[in-house]
Amino acid sequence: MPKIHELNPDADTLHGFFSKDLEPALTIDSGDTVVFRTLDAGWGLERRAAPGEPRKKFTERKPSRQCPHFGHALVGPVYIRGARPGQTLEMKLHEIVPGSWGWTSAGGFPSYWNEKLGMTGVPEITLDFALDADRMVGRSQFGNFDYAVGLKPFMGVMGMPPPEPGQHTTFVPRPFGGNIDCKELQAGSTLYLPIPVEGGLFSIGDGHAVQGDGEVAGPALECPMERVSCTFTVRDDLPLAMPRAKTARGWLTMGFHEDLEEAMWMALQGMLDWMSSLYGLSRTEAYAYASLAVDLRITQIVNSVKGVHALLPYDALR
């Protein structure tokens, strides 16, 4: 019988890098479900008390789980018995429940996106929000105006380590997942990733209460997650080179590259392959129908390796 496991953020589970050499925090079987609780990307433990006040952060890291550079606060890794390179990991996202607070920021630091918009010479602004997971509304905590945003929570980082040894940054998306930052991957979605290493060694973090396509200022509405429920299944019948997803809106294929145009072509190539498989079309026929039915969207532009996803609505071809 499939089992349900829980994994919480503590010294035995938290880490800020991907590595195939990292000791698993949990070992499960294919078909099992894991319920994660996560910190926000910046290792925060509580909301800010007032503007300009520091936020208390998690610092009790084990030496084996520390890295010399900052990385997102990830929980895991999860080792899936029987998972091998060349197979595909299917992750069904059942619930994504945000915590009670979140934040975003813009400007002030020397990033390439701030430089493009002339925002490096202005003070960085941080906006804090109180989050209501029942009503799915976030409301700004401080300032002269009371702003509210609707919440559409998802996880920014979901993935597995590259097969190469050493510690690998959490900041970029890879074929095996990572900092994908795709707002379509909400509860009810299924993400498919090619498995790079034995056991998969899946980690998760970087909760977003809501984000626009592009994540243009750098952060989304960053928040801890109280509950992220996910069922893991190892697939032998779905060979992949890049991530693919099934979402409420339709099928997604993804492309990642430093050059946004190259990321677009990668996402489109993946969609033509998928359409050919789904409908028994030649690639040229799939290309013709893609021009009628497929939407190309910018996933994010702020992770050095940029992302584009191609969306095929379920009812586009009947």
Short mmCIF file of N, CA and C in Angstrom, two decimals, residues 103-211:
data_model
loop_
_atom_site.label_atom_id
_atom_site.label_comp_id
_atom_site.label_asym_id
_atom_site.label_seq_id
_atom_site.Cartn_x
_atom_site.Cartn_y
_atom_site.Cartn_z
N TRP A 103 6.54 38.26 1.49
CA TRP A 103 7.21 39.52 1.16
C TRP A 103 7.64 39.52 -0.30
N THR A 104 7.86 40.71 -0.83
CA THR A 104 8.50 40.87 -2.13
C THR A 104 9.35 42.12 -2.06
N SER A 105 10.21 42.31 -3.05
CA SER A 105 11.08 43.48 -3.06
C SER A 105 11.41 43.84 -4.50
N ALA A 106 11.96 45.04 -4.68
CA ALA A 106 12.33 45.49 -6.02
C ALA A 106 13.39 46.57 -5.91
N GLY A 107 14.28 46.59 -6.91
CA GLY A 107 15.28 47.65 -7.04
C GLY A 107 16.40 47.56 -6.03
N GLY A 108 17.39 48.47 -6.21
CA GLY A 108 18.39 48.70 -5.19
C GLY A 108 19.67 47.90 -5.26
N PHE A 109 19.68 46.73 -5.92
CA PHE A 109 20.91 45.95 -5.95
C PHE A 109 21.33 45.70 -7.41
N PRO A 110 22.62 45.43 -7.65
CA PRO A 110 23.15 45.39 -9.02
C PRO A 110 22.86 44.07 -9.74
N SER A 111 21.63 43.88 -10.16
CA SER A 111 21.26 42.75 -11.01
C SER A 111 21.10 43.24 -12.44
N TYR A 112 21.16 42.33 -13.40
CA TYR A 112 21.05 42.77 -14.79
C TYR A 112 19.66 43.31 -15.10
N TRP A 113 18.60 42.80 -14.40
CA TRP A 113 17.27 43.33 -14.66
C TRP A 113 17.09 44.72 -14.04
N ASN A 114 17.67 44.95 -12.86
CA ASN A 114 17.61 46.29 -12.28
C ASN A 114 18.41 47.29 -13.11
N GLU A 115 19.55 46.85 -13.65
CA GLU A 115 20.34 47.73 -14.51
C GLU A 115 19.56 48.11 -15.76
N LYS A 116 18.85 47.17 -16.36
CA LYS A 116 18.07 47.45 -17.57
C LYS A 116 17.00 48.51 -17.33
N LEU A 117 16.43 48.52 -16.13
CA LEU A 117 15.34 49.44 -15.82
C LEU A 117 15.79 50.67 -15.03
N GLY A 118 17.10 50.82 -14.84
CA GLY A 118 17.61 51.97 -14.09
C GLY A 118 17.25 51.93 -12.63
N MET A 119 17.17 50.74 -12.05
CA MET A 119 16.73 50.59 -10.66
C MET A 119 17.87 50.30 -9.69
N THR A 120 19.13 50.36 -10.14
CA THR A 120 20.23 50.05 -9.23
C THR A 120 20.57 51.20 -8.31
N GLY A 121 20.26 52.43 -8.73
CA GLY A 121 20.62 53.60 -7.92
C GLY A 121 19.53 54.07 -6.99
N VAL A 122 18.43 53.33 -6.90
CA VAL A 122 17.34 53.71 -6.01
C VAL A 122 17.34 52.78 -4.80
N PRO A 123 16.81 53.21 -3.66
CA PRO A 123 16.75 52.31 -2.50
C PRO A 123 15.87 51.10 -2.79
N GLU A 124 16.29 49.94 -2.33
CA GLU A 124 15.45 48.75 -2.47
C GLU A 124 14.20 48.91 -1.62
N ILE A 125 13.06 48.52 -2.17
CA ILE A 125 11.81 48.57 -1.43
C ILE A 125 11.36 47.15 -1.14
N THR A 126 10.96 46.91 0.11
CA THR A 126 10.44 45.60 0.50
C THR A 126 8.99 45.77 0.95
N LEU A 127 8.11 44.95 0.40
CA LEU A 127 6.70 44.97 0.75
C LEU A 127 6.35 43.70 1.51
N ASP A 128 5.74 43.86 2.68
CA ASP A 128 5.35 42.72 3.50
C ASP A 128 3.84 42.50 3.40
N PHE A 129 3.44 41.25 3.41
CA PHE A 129 2.03 40.90 3.25
C PHE A 129 1.58 39.92 4.34
N ALA A 130 0.34 40.10 4.80
CA ALA A 130 -0.35 39.09 5.61
C ALA A 130 -1.16 38.23 4.65
N LEU A 131 -1.03 36.91 4.76
CA LEU A 131 -1.66 35.98 3.82
C LEU A 131 -2.81 35.25 4.49
N ASP A 132 -3.94 35.20 3.81
CA ASP A 132 -5.12 34.47 4.27
C ASP A 132 -5.32 33.28 3.34
N ALA A 133 -4.92 32.10 3.79
CA ALA A 133 -4.98 30.91 2.94
C ALA A 133 -6.40 30.41 2.75
N ASP A 134 -7.32 30.78 3.62
CA ASP A 134 -8.71 30.38 3.46
C ASP A 134 -9.39 31.18 2.35
N ARG A 135 -9.18 32.48 2.36
CA ARG A 135 -9.78 33.35 1.34
C ARG A 135 -8.88 33.52 0.13
N MET A 136 -7.64 33.03 0.22
CA MET A 136 -6.62 33.15 -0.83
C MET A 136 -6.42 34.62 -1.23
N VAL A 137 -6.15 35.44 -0.19
CA VAL A 137 -5.90 36.86 -0.38
C VAL A 137 -4.67 37.26 0.43
N GLY A 138 -3.83 38.10 -0.17
CA GLY A 138 -2.71 38.68 0.55
C GLY A 138 -2.91 40.18 0.67
N ARG A 139 -2.65 40.74 1.87
CA ARG A 139 -2.87 42.16 2.08
C ARG A 139 -1.59 42.78 2.65
N SER A 140 -1.19 43.93 2.07
CA SER A 140 0.04 44.57 2.50
C SER A 140 -0.05 44.97 3.98
N GLN A 141 1.06 44.79 4.70
CA GLN A 141 1.06 45.03 6.14
C GLN A 141 1.40 46.46 6.51
N PHE A 142 2.31 47.09 5.75
CA PHE A 142 2.83 48.39 6.12
C PHE A 142 2.65 49.37 4.96
N GLY A 143 2.78 50.65 5.26
CA GLY A 143 2.71 51.67 4.21
C GLY A 143 1.46 52.51 4.32
N ASN A 144 1.35 53.48 3.43
CA ASN A 144 0.25 54.43 3.46
C ASN A 144 -1.01 53.91 2.79
N PHE A 145 -0.90 52.84 2.02
CA PHE A 145 -2.04 52.32 1.28
C PHE A 145 -2.24 50.85 1.62
N ASP A 146 -3.47 50.42 1.52
CA ASP A 146 -3.84 49.04 1.83
C ASP A 146 -4.10 48.31 0.52
N TYR A 147 -3.14 47.48 0.12
CA TYR A 147 -3.25 46.76 -1.14
C TYR A 147 -3.57 45.29 -0.88
N ALA A 148 -4.36 44.69 -1.77
CA ALA A 148 -4.67 43.27 -1.67
C ALA A 148 -4.39 42.61 -3.02
N VAL A 149 -3.91 41.38 -2.97
CA VAL A 149 -3.67 40.59 -4.18
C VAL A 149 -4.28 39.21 -3.98
N GLY A 150 -4.81 38.64 -5.06
CA GLY A 150 -5.29 37.27 -5.00
C GLY A 150 -4.12 36.31 -5.02
N LEU A 151 -4.23 35.22 -4.27
CA LEU A 151 -3.14 34.25 -4.15
C LEU A 151 -3.35 33.07 -5.10
N LYS A 152 -2.28 32.67 -5.74
CA LYS A 152 -2.25 31.48 -6.60
C LYS A 152 -0.94 30.76 -6.31
N PRO A 153 -0.87 30.05 -5.18
CA PRO A 153 0.41 29.54 -4.69
C PRO A 153 0.99 28.40 -5.54
N PHE A 154 2.31 28.37 -5.59
CA PHE A 154 3.05 27.30 -6.25
C PHE A 154 4.47 27.29 -5.69
N MET A 155 5.23 26.27 -6.02
CA MET A 155 6.60 26.15 -5.55
C MET A 155 7.56 26.58 -6.66
N GLY A 156 8.48 27.48 -6.31
CA GLY A 156 9.44 27.96 -7.30
C GLY A 156 10.53 26.97 -7.62
N VAL A 157 10.99 26.22 -6.61
CA VAL A 157 12.08 25.25 -6.80
C VAL A 157 11.56 23.85 -6.53
N MET A 158 11.61 23.01 -7.55
CA MET A 158 11.32 21.58 -7.44
C MET A 158 12.28 20.87 -8.37
N GLY A 159 13.10 19.97 -7.83
CA GLY A 159 14.03 19.34 -8.75
C GLY A 159 14.99 18.38 -8.09
N MET A 160 15.93 17.92 -8.93
CA MET A 160 16.92 16.92 -8.54
C MET A 160 18.30 17.40 -8.97
N PRO A 161 19.37 16.86 -8.37
CA PRO A 161 20.72 17.36 -8.65
C PRO A 161 21.25 16.87 -10.00
N PRO A 162 22.16 17.63 -10.60
CA PRO A 162 22.86 17.13 -11.79
C PRO A 162 23.70 15.90 -11.44
N PRO A 163 24.06 15.10 -12.44
CA PRO A 163 24.86 13.89 -12.15
C PRO A 163 26.31 14.20 -11.80
N GLU A 164 26.79 15.41 -12.08
CA GLU A 164 28.18 15.76 -11.77
C GLU A 164 28.35 15.92 -10.27
N PRO A 165 29.53 15.57 -9.71
CA PRO A 165 29.75 15.72 -8.27
C PRO A 165 29.83 17.18 -7.86
N GLY A 166 29.75 17.41 -6.53
CA GLY A 166 29.88 18.75 -5.99
C GLY A 166 28.55 19.39 -5.68
N GLN A 167 28.61 20.63 -5.20
CA GLN A 167 27.42 21.41 -4.86
C GLN A 167 27.03 22.29 -6.05
N HIS A 168 25.73 22.31 -6.34
CA HIS A 168 25.23 23.04 -7.49
C HIS A 168 24.18 24.06 -7.03
N THR A 169 24.23 25.26 -7.59
CA THR A 169 23.38 26.35 -7.15
C THR A 169 21.90 26.02 -7.31
N THR A 170 21.11 26.61 -6.43
CA THR A 170 19.65 26.49 -6.52
C THR A 170 19.04 27.56 -7.41
N PHE A 171 19.84 28.48 -7.93
CA PHE A 171 19.28 29.67 -8.59
C PHE A 171 18.83 29.44 -10.01
N VAL A 172 19.31 28.38 -10.66
CA VAL A 172 18.99 28.21 -12.08
C VAL A 172 18.07 27.01 -12.28
N PRO A 173 17.25 27.04 -13.33
CA PRO A 173 16.51 25.84 -13.73
C PRO A 173 17.39 24.96 -14.60
N ARG A 174 17.15 23.65 -14.52
CA ARG A 174 17.91 22.67 -15.30
C ARG A 174 16.94 21.67 -15.92
N PRO A 175 17.44 20.79 -16.79
CA PRO A 175 16.56 19.75 -17.31
C PRO A 175 15.91 18.90 -16.22
N PHE A 176 16.57 18.79 -15.05
CA PHE A 176 16.08 17.96 -13.95
C PHE A 176 15.26 18.77 -12.95
N GLY A 177 14.88 20.00 -13.31
CA GLY A 177 14.12 20.87 -12.42
C GLY A 177 15.02 21.92 -11.81
N GLY A 178 14.69 22.34 -10.60
CA GLY A 178 15.41 23.43 -9.96
C GLY A 178 14.53 24.65 -9.87
N ASN A 179 15.12 25.82 -10.10
CA ASN A 179 14.40 27.09 -9.91
C ASN A 179 13.57 27.40 -11.17
N ILE A 180 12.53 26.60 -11.39
CA ILE A 180 11.70 26.71 -12.59
C ILE A 180 10.86 27.98 -12.56
N ASP A 181 10.27 28.29 -11.40
CA ASP A 181 9.47 29.51 -11.22
C ASP A 181 8.33 29.62 -12.24
N CYS A 182 7.64 28.51 -12.49
CA CYS A 182 6.52 28.51 -13.42
C CYS A 182 5.22 28.61 -12.64
N LYS A 183 4.49 29.72 -12.82
CA LYS A 183 3.30 29.97 -12.01
C LYS A 183 2.16 29.02 -12.33
N GLU A 184 2.25 28.26 -13.43
CA GLU A 184 1.19 27.31 -13.80
C GLU A 184 1.20 26.06 -12.92
N LEU A 185 2.28 25.81 -12.18
CA LEU A 185 2.43 24.56 -11.43
C LEU A 185 1.75 24.66 -10.07
N GLN A 186 0.45 24.91 -10.10
CA GLN A 186 -0.35 25.04 -8.89
C GLN A 186 -0.94 23.69 -8.49
N ALA A 187 -1.65 23.66 -7.37
CA ALA A 187 -2.28 22.41 -6.91
C ALA A 187 -3.17 21.86 -8.02
N GLY A 188 -3.09 20.56 -8.22
CA GLY A 188 -3.82 19.91 -9.30
C GLY A 188 -2.94 19.62 -10.50
N SER A 189 -1.76 20.24 -10.55
CA SER A 189 -0.83 20.03 -11.66
C SER A 189 -0.01 18.78 -11.44
N THR A 190 0.57 18.28 -12.54
CA THR A 190 1.52 17.18 -12.48
C THR A 190 2.77 17.59 -13.24
N LEU A 191 3.91 17.49 -12.58
CA LEU A 191 5.20 17.84 -13.18
C LEU A 191 5.96 16.55 -13.48
N TYR A 192 6.57 16.50 -14.68
CA TYR A 192 7.37 15.36 -15.11
C TYR A 192 8.81 15.82 -15.31
N LEU A 193 9.76 15.14 -14.68
CA LEU A 193 11.17 15.49 -14.78
C LEU A 193 12.00 14.27 -15.14
N PRO A 194 12.99 14.42 -16.04
CA PRO A 194 13.93 13.31 -16.26
C PRO A 194 14.78 13.08 -15.02
N ILE A 195 14.96 11.83 -14.65
CA ILE A 195 15.72 11.48 -13.44
C ILE A 195 17.21 11.45 -13.77
N PRO A 196 18.03 12.24 -13.05
CA PRO A 196 19.45 12.32 -13.38
C PRO A 196 20.36 11.38 -12.60
N VAL A 197 19.94 10.98 -11.37
CA VAL A 197 20.79 10.20 -10.48
C VAL A 197 19.97 9.11 -9.81
N GLU A 198 20.64 8.11 -9.30
CA GLU A 198 19.95 7.01 -8.62
C GLU A 198 19.15 7.55 -7.43
N GLY A 199 17.89 7.14 -7.35
CA GLY A 199 17.02 7.59 -6.27
C GLY A 199 16.39 8.94 -6.50
N GLY A 200 16.82 9.64 -7.53
CA GLY A 200 16.26 10.96 -7.84
C GLY A 200 16.78 12.07 -6.95
N LEU A 201 16.66 11.91 -5.63
CA LEU A 201 17.10 12.91 -4.65
C LEU A 201 16.39 14.25 -4.88
N PHE A 202 15.07 14.21 -4.74
CA PHE A 202 14.21 15.36 -5.01
C PHE A 202 14.18 16.31 -3.82
N SER A 203 14.30 17.63 -4.10
CA SER A 203 14.18 18.67 -3.07
C SER A 203 13.18 19.72 -3.52
N ILE A 204 12.64 20.45 -2.54
CA ILE A 204 11.59 21.42 -2.83
C ILE A 204 11.74 22.63 -1.92
N GLY A 205 11.33 23.81 -2.41
CA GLY A 205 11.38 25.03 -1.61
C GLY A 205 10.98 26.24 -2.44
N ASP A 206 11.25 27.44 -1.91
CA ASP A 206 10.98 28.68 -2.63
C ASP A 206 9.49 28.85 -2.90
N GLY A 207 8.69 28.82 -1.85
CA GLY A 207 7.25 28.97 -2.01
C GLY A 207 6.87 30.37 -2.48
N HIS A 208 5.95 30.41 -3.45
CA HIS A 208 5.44 31.67 -3.99
C HIS A 208 3.93 31.72 -3.77
N ALA A 209 3.45 32.77 -3.11
CA ALA A 209 2.01 32.92 -2.91
C ALA A 209 1.33 33.36 -4.20
N VAL A 210 2.04 34.14 -5.01
CA VAL A 210 1.55 34.54 -6.33
C VAL A 210 2.73 35.11 -7.10
N GLN A 211 2.67 35.01 -8.42
CA GLN A 211 3.73 35.54 -9.28
C GLN A 211 3.17 35.79 -10.67
#
